[in-house]
């Protein structure tokens, strides 16, 4: 039984990039990646396509995308390729705005009503294996759904399990909320020849025997989902000798670049040139595909004489656009929260003046050793869910405060 | 040093760190490290605070006193520091420009929030658009299904129309085929009608007429043949022939006339007449003999003489009247008789009288003959009479024989006379004339004979055919000839019409078999042939309706497609959501930047407050003390004023009411500045070694009085710390030297 395993396609999900063109391309890229997946399935003449959840954002699936999605499914139907689709937390019930889609007959949906078992038919029409799947009924599943998947008894045919879950030990789970958690050991002992998982957007092999895989998102969605994205081509034809092969499908790759060497760039143009150089150096080692489009996620940290410019969203946006144009990227996102003025606080430590007092106070407040007496209501950006406590939020905000105070207070800092 | 130690320090006042300290015989390489004894004051502070320059004082003129004050009080006079209050104000201003808790101004966050709200509206619009798009697409699908269905109905209807149209075209054919069948049915068994004429009655009449005609023709031909030259319409010939023929001329075989031997007939007639006359004479003679015997009278001819006389008389009378009494010639009104006419009438009468005279003379002759005969004996007369009667008989025989069978009147046979001969001669002549006049007449006779034979045959055939026809007609009519005639005619007409129609149909439809097959199919399908036109009309009406509905459906689909296209042009909800999320990230960032700015401002404000609280109590009295010295007691107190600015104010004998320093003269402000600087310096190293103070041309612009006061103050300062005064004015150096200072001349390199 030969399968293609994908997950987290997130068709029609919102991209919060600045550039409208980048947003448009990223949105299109998600569907292009899916279409490439269908073409891969057709070219490889696989027996089934497994979709481990979050195929689309249920609340935002547009009519046009829905039509195109169903058309791609019909292409697979024409060639006799079955599709098994388990709902995730973004598409619970496999529904769009509460409405079921008119899936063609080759699509079996595990919409959250319970486990489904699909007998996968090969080209000859004979059953070549089974896929057990279970989907999310709503967006806040907290149960371990994997326990409800059981292999078909007394079958010599390969069996795969399909599930949108967060395996607790997975590397990528750190960045995700704990939806439908499961344990790796239980998955490995369940008796399936292959676990096709979804939810974590980073490709990861959790186990080789039996293979337990996250294919990662089909198209990177942000700076934290860097590297090539795509699908897993799984061959379970030989029992006990499964092969899992990654195939890049994403038209757009996110890549990150970190730079802490900002002191030498005295102008925005110089900084852009430095970033371009760093990018090209990185690309020399990893060129990507011939038609790959790039999204750059640049993180700047450290002292920079351009700290004011980098603190200004408009200036930062202009720099990002300039860098994107220079490196030929679709778009560029710059995170400069770690940038601070090129001031040496230690040189001014112990000053017996208000600056010294301010530096000392800022450090103490940032470290949580002192409070300024600011009420939560006075803070415009405090989010208890995200920041926890006011002290934590204040401490985060005052990162680099000494440097800034120094620069602001010093006449030479202007 | 304060404890009396002397420490010697050599440093290069350059960027390279070279410094050596010697104290109590020890030499320490300082590099660029500060002197251990100076640790209580940061180098940067020392660098800035423990040097007082002319520029600083000069800058007081330009700078706001509040800033100066802040620098002095909060920054401990560090010139490299900006006013904390100002910086805090800037931060608060930045914070306010980013976000405000109230609705004042237009902070950036509000713009972003408005953008988010607007995008929210667009998002709702996009969701609604998507919903509407789906509805429109569903409606279009339904409309397309409807259109497809309508097209199907229309196609079916058009096919039906075509079928009906074909049926309409077939209907006449069918009608004719039906009619043919009816006619054939009406015609019945064809074998019964085989050979029958289409109009038996006419045929009967025709046959009858043909027979009659043939007979007539035969008769006519016979007539013609009998009398070749005879004109059927010759009245003269008929009149002539009527004199002698026992039958009408038309019934006499014309060829019989050819058989008449006129010569023999003439001879025979002459013989007969002769014999008859002789017999008559003989008989007369006998009679006369008998009468003469009896009476012996001879016929007189006296009447002729009488008539002759009468005529002459009359004639003479007429001539006399004409000559002598012409007035008596008009006996009758209206009739004119001329003397000449009466004369001629008399002449005519005379002539007539001559005739009677001749006749009288002839009678005389006859009397003489009669007398002669009388001379014959009665026996001879009887014997003569017998012989003459025999001769008459033989002549009659010869006449009959010479007639050739021509039907002659009996009396003519009994008494053939010259008239008979003449008439026959005339007849033969007339007929002969014809024979002689036209050779073709002979041929015509033959032809006539031939034709007669044909006519005979024809007549016989006609009669035979007629008999047969009538027989068949009777059979058809159930024994009734008339009925059979009518029936046969109708049946034949039907058959003929059926065949004619059949030929028409075959001519017009070479594919008749196929046409008939289609008709059979239609009939099997139960087509109402009688209502095809109505069906066609109804079908056309329904087609028109469907066409209209199809067009409406197309228009509806086109409208829906235009609406769908229009809706698809709008941004999708997810893209707008992306913009919303980007805006929300921007809003988060704006808020955090605002909060950070606010925090920094608070830090600064708090730091300054604390610093002031910590240091100001010591600083201001020190400064006031210096100020009293430097102003000779005019001002002896420095206080912080009330209000947000916390501006310094001076009080003293000359200022019982607080005077803000900022409102005082430049010179006074410079004095206050110096007092504060000296107080800051004292405050900074109060707990440690008093560090040296460096002054560079600081008092050069002061007036003499103030300068003296300042130098006096510096004299006091020098009691506690080293004081280095740099000046290029010898007077200043001399003044300081007079006050106990040591002048060190610095050579220009």
Tab-separated table of N, CA, C and O in Angstrom, chain B residues 532-585:
chain	number	residue	atom	x	y	z
B	532	UNK	N	-53.090	17.566	-36.530
B	532	UNK	CA	-51.671	17.891	-36.671
B	532	UNK	C	-51.433	19.396	-36.709
B	532	UNK	O	-50.488	19.909	-36.110
B	533	UNK	N	-52.269	20.095	-37.438
B	533	UNK	CA	-52.069	21.546	-37.515
B	533	UNK	C	-52.203	22.183	-36.146
B	533	UNK	O	-51.424	23.049	-35.762
B	534	UNK	N	-53.242	21.705	-35.453
B	534	UNK	CA	-53.421	22.259	-34.113
B	534	UNK	C	-52.253	21.855	-33.230
B	534	UNK	O	-51.779	22.644	-32.421
B	535	UNK	N	-51.815	20.587	-33.426
B	535	UNK	CA	-50.674	20.123	-32.641
B	535	UNK	C	-49.435	20.927	-32.960
B	535	UNK	O	-48.667	21.304	-32.075
B	536	UNK	N	-49.253	21.213	-34.245
B	536	UNK	CA	-48.093	22.009	-34.660
B	536	UNK	C	-48.160	23.402	-34.069
B	536	UNK	O	-47.177	23.964	-33.578
B	537	UNK	N	-49.349	23.937	-34.129
B	537	UNK	CA	-49.524	25.289	-33.585
B	537	UNK	C	-49.256	25.290	-32.084
B	537	UNK	O	-48.571	26.181	-31.563
B	538	UNK	N	-49.790	24.265	-31.453
B	538	UNK	CA	-49.578	24.187	-30.008
B	538	UNK	C	-48.096	23.983	-29.687
B	538	UNK	O	-47.557	24.582	-28.765
B	539	UNK	N	-47.459	23.127	-30.500
B	539	UNK	CA	-46.036	22.887	-30.301
B	539	UNK	C	-45.242	24.160	-30.522
B	539	UNK	O	-44.325	24.478	-29.764
B	540	UNK	N	-45.587	24.895	-31.550
B	540	UNK	CA	-44.897	26.157	-31.806
B	540	UNK	C	-45.081	27.109	-30.654
B	540	UNK	O	-44.153	27.819	-30.244
B	541	UNK	N	-46.284	27.131	-30.153
B	541	UNK	CA	-46.546	28.036	-29.025
B	541	UNK	C	-45.706	27.629	-27.822
B	541	UNK	O	-45.084	28.467	-27.163
B	542	UNK	N	-45.673	26.335	-27.571
B	542	UNK	CA	-44.895	25.859	-26.431
B	542	UNK	C	-43.407	26.078	-26.670
B	542	UNK	O	-42.662	26.397	-25.744
B	543	UNK	N	-42.973	25.903	-27.928
B	543	UNK	CA	-41.577	26.162	-28.232
B	543	UNK	C	-41.255	27.622	-27.985
B	543	UNK	O	-40.222	27.966	-27.402
B	544	UNK	N	-42.139	28.497	-28.443
B	544	UNK	CA	-41.913	29.924	-28.225
B	544	UNK	C	-41.834	30.222	-26.732
B	544	UNK	O	-40.980	30.983	-26.282
B	545	UNK	N	-42.726	29.594	-25.992
B	545	UNK	CA	-42.691	29.798	-24.536
B	545	UNK	C	-41.379	29.307	-23.945
B	545	UNK	O	-40.765	29.975	-23.121
B	546	UNK	N	-40.981	28.098	-24.390
B	546	UNK	CA	-39.743	27.542	-23.863
B	546	UNK	C	-38.547	28.375	-24.280
B	546	UNK	O	-37.613	28.562	-23.501
B	547	UNK	N	-38.551	28.835	-25.532
B	547	UNK	CA	-37.441	29.688	-25.985
B	547	UNK	C	-37.354	30.917	-25.097
B	547	UNK	O	-36.272	31.341	-24.687
B	548	UNK	N	-38.541	31.457	-24.814
B	548	UNK	CA	-38.539	32.634	-23.945
B	548	UNK	C	-38.001	32.275	-22.562
B	548	UNK	O	-37.205	33.015	-21.978
B	549	UNK	N	-38.425	31.131	-22.095
B	549	UNK	CA	-37.948	30.730	-20.761
B	549	UNK	C	-36.459	30.416	-20.800
B	549	UNK	O	-35.738	30.687	-19.836
B	550	UNK	N	-36.003	29.808	-21.890
B	550	UNK	CA	-34.567	29.556	-22.025
B	550	UNK	C	-33.805	30.874	-22.023
B	550	UNK	O	-32.774	31.008	-21.367
B	551	UNK	N	-34.312	31.823	-22.759
B	551	UNK	CA	-33.642	33.124	-22.789
B	551	UNK	C	-33.665	33.766	-21.411
B	551	UNK	O	-32.675	34.359	-20.983
B	552	UNK	N	-34.779	33.623	-20.751
B	552	UNK	CA	-34.851	34.166	-19.390
B	552	UNK	C	-33.850	33.463	-18.492
B	552	UNK	O	-33.169	34.103	-17.682
B	553	UNK	N	-33.776	32.130	-18.659
B	553	UNK	CA	-32.824	31.377	-17.837
B	553	UNK	C	-31.401	31.795	-18.161
B	553	UNK	O	-30.575	31.972	-17.274
B	554	UNK	N	-31.119	31.955	-19.452
B	554	UNK	CA	-29.771	32.395	-19.851
B	554	UNK	C	-29.472	33.760	-19.262
B	554	UNK	O	-28.369	34.004	-18.764
B	555	UNK	N	-30.473	34.630	-19.373
B	555	UNK	CA	-30.264	35.976	-18.836
B	555	UNK	C	-30.053	35.905	-17.332
B	555	UNK	O	-29.189	36.600	-16.786
B	556	UNK	N	-30.834	35.026	-16.702
B	556	UNK	CA	-30.672	34.897	-15.249
B	556	UNK	C	-29.292	34.361	-14.915
B	556	UNK	O	-28.634	34.839	-13.987
B	557	UNK	N	-28.842	33.374	-15.704
B	557	UNK	CA	-27.513	32.824	-15.468
B	557	UNK	C	-26.451	33.879	-15.731
B	557	UNK	O	-25.483	34.006	-14.977
B	558	UNK	N	-26.625	34.616	-16.808
B	558	UNK	CA	-25.655	35.672	-17.114
B	558	UNK	C	-25.614	36.693	-15.982
B	558	UNK	O	-24.532	37.145	-15.585
B	559	UNK	N	-26.803	37.033	-15.485
B	559	UNK	CA	-26.850	37.975	-14.373
B	559	UNK	C	-26.146	37.396	-13.158
B	559	UNK	O	-25.348	38.075	-12.511
B	560	UNK	N	-26.450	36.116	-12.886
B	560	UNK	CA	-25.806	35.486	-11.739
B	560	UNK	C	-24.298	35.421	-11.939
B	560	UNK	O	-23.536	35.657	-11.006
B	561	UNK	N	-23.855	35.098	-13.135
B	561	UNK	CA	-22.421	35.021	-13.390
B	561	UNK	C	-21.777	36.386	-13.239
B	561	UNK	O	-20.666	36.498	-12.715
B	562	UNK	N	-22.481	37.411	-13.721
B	562	UNK	CA	-21.941	38.758	-13.540
B	562	UNK	C	-21.874	39.096	-12.055
B	562	UNK	O	-20.881	39.679	-11.588
B	563	UNK	N	-22.921	38.701	-11.342
B	563	UNK	CA	-22.913	38.976	-9.902
B	563	UNK	C	-21.820	38.173	-9.212
B	563	UNK	O	-21.127	38.672	-8.324
B	564	UNK	N	-21.665	36.925	-9.636
B	564	UNK	CA	-20.613	36.092	-9.048
B	564	UNK	C	-19.247	36.675	-9.357
B	564	UNK	O	-18.379	36.755	-8.483
B	565	UNK	N	-19.059	37.084	-10.583
B	565	UNK	CA	-17.771	37.674	-10.951
B	565	UNK	C	-17.523	38.938	-10.136
B	565	UNK	O	-16.410	39.192	-9.667
B	566	UNK	N	-18.584	39.721	-9.992
B	566	UNK	CA	-18.448	40.940	-9.207
B	566	UNK	C	-18.101	40.598	-7.767
B	566	UNK	O	-17.221	41.215	-7.158
B	567	UNK	N	-18.789	39.567	-7.230
B	567	UNK	CA	-18.510	39.182	-5.848
B	567	UNK	C	-17.110	38.620	-5.706
B	567	UNK	O	-16.451	38.831	-4.684
B	568	UNK	N	-16.647	37.901	-6.721
B	568	UNK	CA	-15.319	37.303	-6.630
B	568	UNK	C	-14.210	38.337	-6.699
B	568	UNK	O	-13.068	38.036	-6.360
B	569	UNK	N	-14.579	39.505	-7.231
B	569	UNK	CA	-13.538	40.557	-7.300
B	569	UNK	C	-13.185	41.048	-5.914
B	569	UNK	O	-12.112	41.597	-5.690
B	570	UNK	N	-14.104	40.903	-4.991
B	570	UNK	CA	-13.844	41.388	-3.644
B	570	UNK	C	-12.809	40.523	-2.946
B	570	UNK	O	-12.555	39.381	-3.308
B	571	UNK	N	-12.197	41.093	-1.962
B	571	UNK	CA	-11.183	40.362	-1.213
B	571	UNK	C	-11.866	39.293	-0.375
B	571	UNK	O	-12.949	39.495	0.166
B	572	UNK	N	-11.191	38.156	-0.272
B	572	UNK	CA	-11.775	37.074	0.521
B	572	UNK	C	-11.573	37.356	1.999
B	572	UNK	O	-10.696	38.147	2.390
B	573	UNK	N	-12.348	36.646	2.786
B	573	UNK	CA	-12.329	36.884	4.224
B	573	UNK	C	-10.963	36.569	4.808
B	573	UNK	O	-10.482	37.278	5.706
B	574	UNK	N	-10.324	35.533	4.294
B	574	UNK	CA	-9.046	35.155	4.884
B	574	UNK	C	-7.991	36.208	4.607
B	574	UNK	O	-7.132	36.484	5.442
B	575	UNK	N	-8.045	36.791	3.437
B	575	UNK	CA	-7.048	37.831	3.140
B	575	UNK	C	-7.286	39.057	4.013
B	575	UNK	O	-6.355	39.690	4.506
B	576	UNK	N	-8.549	39.384	4.193
B	576	UNK	CA	-8.836	40.513	5.069
B	576	UNK	C	-8.435	40.156	6.487
B	576	UNK	O	-7.906	40.994	7.229
B	577	UNK	N	-8.667	38.905	6.862
B	577	UNK	CA	-8.268	38.479	8.198
B	577	UNK	C	-6.771	38.631	8.371
B	577	UNK	O	-6.285	38.999	9.453
B	578	UNK	N	-6.021	38.309	7.323
B	578	UNK	CA	-4.577	38.494	7.361
B	578	UNK	C	-4.217	39.951	7.629
B	578	UNK	O	-3.342	40.261	8.440
B	579	UNK	N	-4.905	40.836	6.941
B	579	UNK	CA	-4.652	42.266	7.156
B	579	UNK	C	-5.045	42.659	8.569
B	579	UNK	O	-4.376	43.476	9.223
B	580	UNK	N	-6.142	42.066	9.042
B	580	UNK	CA	-6.565	42.359	10.416
B	580	UNK	C	-5.507	41.891	11.390
B	580	UNK	O	-5.142	42.614	12.326
B	581	UNK	N	-5.011	40.672	11.185
B	581	UNK	CA	-4.013	40.152	12.105
B	581	UNK	C	-2.724	40.952	12.024
B	581	UNK	O	-2.067	41.181	13.039
B	582	UNK	N	-2.368	41.349	10.814
B	582	UNK	CA	-1.182	42.205	10.695
B	582	UNK	C	-1.411	43.518	11.441
B	582	UNK	O	-0.527	44.019	12.139
B	583	UNK	N	-2.601	44.059	11.300
B	583	UNK	CA	-2.922	45.302	12.003
B	583	UNK	C	-2.944	45.084	13.509
B	583	UNK	O	-2.499	45.933	14.284
B	584	UNK	N	-3.411	43.937	13.916
B	584	UNK	CA	-3.445	43.672	15.341
B	584	UNK	C	-2.045	43.482	15.887
B	584	UNK	O	-1.744	43.886	17.013
B	585	UNK	N	-1.203	42.879	15.081
B	585	UNK	CA	0.194	42.782	15.507
B	585	UNK	C	0.794	44.170	15.613
B	585	UNK	O	1.534	44.474	16.541
